[in-house]
Short mmCIF file of C-alpha atoms in Angstrom, two decimals:
data_model
loop_
_atom_site.label_atom_id
_atom_site.label_comp_id
_atom_site.label_asym_id
_atom_site.label_seq_id
_atom_site.Cartn_x
_atom_site.Cartn_y
_atom_site.Cartn_z
CA UNK A 921 13.97 -89.84 -9.56
CA UNK A 922 13.84 -86.44 -11.30
CA UNK A 923 11.05 -84.10 -10.26
CA UNK A 924 9.86 -80.68 -11.36
CA UNK A 925 8.41 -78.06 -9.06
CA UNK A 926 4.81 -77.00 -9.30
CA UNK A 927 3.64 -73.48 -8.49
CA UNK A 928 2.10 -74.40 -5.14
CA UNK A 929 5.26 -76.20 -4.02
CA UNK A 930 7.52 -73.17 -4.12
CA UNK A 931 5.54 -70.31 -2.55
CA UNK A 932 7.31 -70.30 0.83
CA UNK A 933 10.77 -70.45 -0.74
CA UNK A 934 9.91 -67.59 -3.10
CA UNK A 935 8.65 -65.56 -0.14
CA UNK A 936 11.88 -66.26 1.74
CA UNK A 937 13.89 -65.16 -1.28
CA UNK A 938 11.85 -61.93 -1.47
CA UNK A 939 12.46 -61.31 2.23
CA UNK A 940 16.21 -61.71 1.75
CA UNK A 941 16.04 -59.19 -1.13
CA UNK A 942 14.21 -56.74 1.15
CA UNK A 943 16.84 -57.20 3.87
CA UNK A 944 19.66 -56.51 1.38
CA UNK A 945 17.81 -53.37 0.18
CA UNK A 946 17.56 -52.22 3.82
CA UNK A 947 21.24 -52.90 4.54
CA UNK A 948 23.61 -53.42 1.55
CA UNK A 949 26.21 -55.01 3.88
CA UNK A 950 23.95 -58.08 3.73
CA UNK A 951 24.62 -58.51 -0.02
CA UNK A 952 25.74 -62.06 -0.67
CA UNK A 953 24.04 -63.63 2.35
CA UNK A 954 21.86 -66.58 1.58
CA UNK A 955 21.04 -70.16 2.25
CA UNK A 956 20.16 -73.44 0.63
CA UNK A 957 16.81 -75.14 1.15
CA UNK A 958 15.73 -78.76 0.93
CA UNK A 959 12.39 -79.44 2.58
CA UNK A 960 9.66 -82.07 2.65
CA UNK A 961 6.03 -81.55 3.65
CA UNK A 962 3.65 -84.45 4.22
CA UNK A 963 0.06 -83.66 3.28
CA UNK A 964 -2.81 -85.95 2.33
CA UNK A 965 -0.50 -88.96 2.02
CA UNK A 966 1.90 -87.25 -0.41
CA UNK A 967 5.24 -85.55 0.11
CA UNK A 968 5.92 -82.13 -1.34
CA UNK A 969 9.60 -81.41 -1.96
CA UNK A 970 11.32 -78.08 -2.62
CA UNK A 971 15.04 -77.68 -3.27
CA UNK A 972 17.52 -74.88 -3.99
CA UNK A 973 21.29 -75.22 -3.55
CA UNK A 974 23.49 -78.07 -2.42
CA UNK A 975 21.65 -79.46 0.57
CA UNK A 976 20.23 -82.86 -0.35
CA UNK A 977 17.30 -85.21 -0.02
CA UNK A 978 17.98 -88.94 -0.11
CA UNK A 979 15.47 -91.78 -0.21
CA UNK A 980 16.22 -95.23 1.18
CA UNK A 981 13.67 -97.65 -0.25
CA UNK A 982 14.04 -101.43 -0.10
CA UNK A 983 17.65 -100.95 1.09
CA UNK A 984 18.54 -98.97 -2.06
CA UNK A 985 19.76 -95.39 -1.56
CA UNK A 986 18.83 -92.73 -4.10
CA UNK A 987 19.78 -89.06 -4.13
CA UNK A 988 16.44 -87.41 -4.95
CA UNK A 989 17.71 -83.85 -5.40
CA UNK A 990 20.36 -82.59 -7.80
CA UNK A 991 23.00 -80.22 -6.44
CA UNK A 992 22.83 -76.69 -7.79
CA UNK A 993 26.62 -76.35 -8.05
CA UNK A 994 29.25 -75.56 -10.65
CA UNK A 995 30.81 -78.99 -10.15
CA UNK A 996 27.47 -80.80 -10.64
CA UNK A 997 27.03 -78.94 -13.94
CA UNK A 998 30.49 -80.19 -14.97
CA UNK A 999 29.47 -83.76 -14.06
CA UNK A 1000 26.23 -83.33 -16.05
CA UNK A 1001 28.25 -82.24 -19.12
CA UNK A 1002 30.69 -85.13 -18.75
CA UNK A 1003 33.66 -82.86 -17.95
CA UNK A 1004 34.09 -84.50 -14.52
CA UNK A 1005 33.28 -87.93 -13.14
CA UNK A 1006 31.29 -88.19 -9.90
CA UNK A 1007 34.49 -89.46 -8.22
CA UNK A 1008 36.42 -86.37 -9.39
CA UNK A 1009 33.60 -84.13 -8.21
CA UNK A 1010 33.87 -85.43 -4.62
CA UNK A 1011 37.32 -83.87 -4.20
CA UNK A 1012 37.05 -80.90 -6.58
CA UNK A 1013 38.12 -77.67 -4.82
CA UNK A 1014 35.00 -75.84 -6.05
CA UNK A 1015 32.48 -78.58 -5.19
CA UNK A 1016 30.56 -76.26 -2.85
CA UNK A 1017 30.28 -73.32 -5.26
CA UNK A 1018 26.49 -73.04 -5.51
CA UNK A 1019 24.77 -71.75 -8.65
CA UNK A 1020 21.34 -71.39 -7.03
CA UNK A 1021 20.56 -70.12 -3.53
CA UNK A 1022 17.93 -68.24 -1.56
CA UNK A 1023 19.71 -64.89 -1.57
CA UNK A 1024 17.28 -62.36 -2.98
CA UNK A 1025 18.16 -62.90 -6.63
CA UNK A 1026 16.34 -64.81 -9.37
CA UNK A 1027 16.59 -68.55 -8.81
CA UNK A 1028 15.16 -71.78 -10.11
CA UNK A 1029 13.43 -73.91 -7.50
CA UNK A 1030 13.17 -77.63 -8.12
CA UNK A 1031 10.83 -80.01 -6.39
CA UNK A 1032 7.48 -81.63 -6.81
CA UNK A 1033 5.42 -84.41 -5.30
CA UNK A 1034 6.71 -87.76 -4.14
CA UNK A 1035 4.64 -90.88 -3.46
CA UNK A 1036 5.90 -92.26 -0.15
CA UNK A 1037 5.71 -95.97 0.58
CA UNK A 1038 5.49 -97.68 3.93
CA UNK A 1039 9.06 -98.36 5.07
CA UNK A 1040 10.67 -95.50 3.13
CA UNK A 1041 13.34 -93.55 4.96
CA UNK A 1042 14.10 -89.99 3.90
CA UNK A 1043 17.20 -88.07 4.88
CA UNK A 1044 17.69 -84.34 4.42
CA UNK A 1045 21.21 -83.02 4.94
CA UNK A 1046 23.48 -80.07 4.43
CA UNK A 1047 26.65 -80.34 2.39
CA UNK A 1048 28.49 -80.58 5.72
CA UNK A 1049 27.53 -84.26 5.59
CA UNK A 1050 27.41 -85.07 1.87
CA UNK A 1051 30.75 -83.41 1.07
CA UNK A 1052 32.72 -85.57 3.50
CA UNK A 1053 30.74 -88.80 3.95
CA UNK A 1054 30.29 -91.12 0.97
CA UNK A 1055 26.88 -92.26 -0.23
CA UNK A 1056 27.93 -95.80 0.69
CA UNK A 1057 28.59 -94.78 4.31
CA UNK A 1058 25.35 -92.79 4.39
CA UNK A 1059 23.42 -95.81 3.11
CA UNK A 1060 25.07 -98.08 5.68
CA UNK A 1061 24.14 -95.74 8.53
CA UNK A 1062 20.56 -95.40 7.27
CA UNK A 1063 20.17 -99.18 7.24
CA UNK A 1064 22.05 -99.82 10.50
CA UNK A 1065 20.28 -97.47 12.91
CA UNK A 1066 16.53 -98.13 13.12
CA UNK A 1067 15.68 -95.05 15.23
CA UNK A 1068 15.70 -91.82 13.13
CA UNK A 1069 17.24 -89.64 15.89
CA UNK A 1070 20.01 -92.14 16.61
CA UNK A 1071 20.68 -92.48 12.88
CA UNK A 1072 20.90 -88.70 12.41
CA UNK A 1073 23.30 -88.43 15.37
CA UNK A 1074 25.50 -91.17 13.91
CA UNK A 1075 25.62 -89.41 10.54
CA UNK A 1076 26.70 -86.16 12.22
CA UNK A 1077 29.41 -88.10 14.07
CA UNK A 1078 30.65 -89.54 10.77
CA UNK A 1079 30.93 -86.04 9.29
CA UNK A 1080 32.82 -84.75 12.32
CA UNK A 1081 35.15 -87.77 12.29
CA UNK A 1082 35.82 -87.15 8.60
CA UNK A 1083 37.04 -83.67 9.49
CA UNK A 1084 34.11 -81.85 7.93
CA UNK A 1085 34.94 -78.13 7.80
CA UNK A 1086 31.31 -77.01 7.44
CA UNK A 1087 28.23 -77.11 9.65
CA UNK A 1088 26.36 -80.42 9.58
CA UNK A 1089 22.59 -80.68 9.55
CA UNK A 1090 20.82 -84.04 9.23
CA UNK A 1091 17.15 -84.99 9.48
CA UNK A 1092 16.03 -88.61 9.17
CA UNK A 1093 12.32 -89.40 8.78
CA UNK A 1094 10.61 -92.76 8.34
CA UNK A 1095 7.32 -93.45 6.59
CA UNK A 1096 5.26 -95.51 9.02
CA UNK A 1097 1.64 -96.57 9.29
CA UNK A 1098 -0.42 -93.90 11.00
CA UNK A 1099 -3.92 -92.57 11.44
#
């Protein structure tokens, strides 16, 4: 599922990027600080998605796992060009070298609108999870733990058990019937 960002979808991320630029102008020691962003917003029955960097959004629909976002990394660009296989990318020493980030410099924000379906499960995560836990293990956890909080906690445990050297952030959200 490839998506393109619309102007209204990216305003907050652009504002954050501008704020980082202001902070660097105020104190040059802050040069190089930044973050990745992957966020969903539910409004009027649709999901807005914005993405910059190597945090990810996954969708589990009908027990099939799909990575919705594309990593903004050097290694992903090598995979896209056919210079590396996805299996080689998983262990590449520069797999976390981001090419886009919220750091006060020009960036390209991806995103758009998704049509959620009853029963969908979305997972947002930092590379602290996706770099050390396979998509197969992620999919198994997402299907094995019905409660979102318990599922997120299990995914964090998997990353820690795998020896993840980075911070681990995981959010699991289910699409359910509501008012």
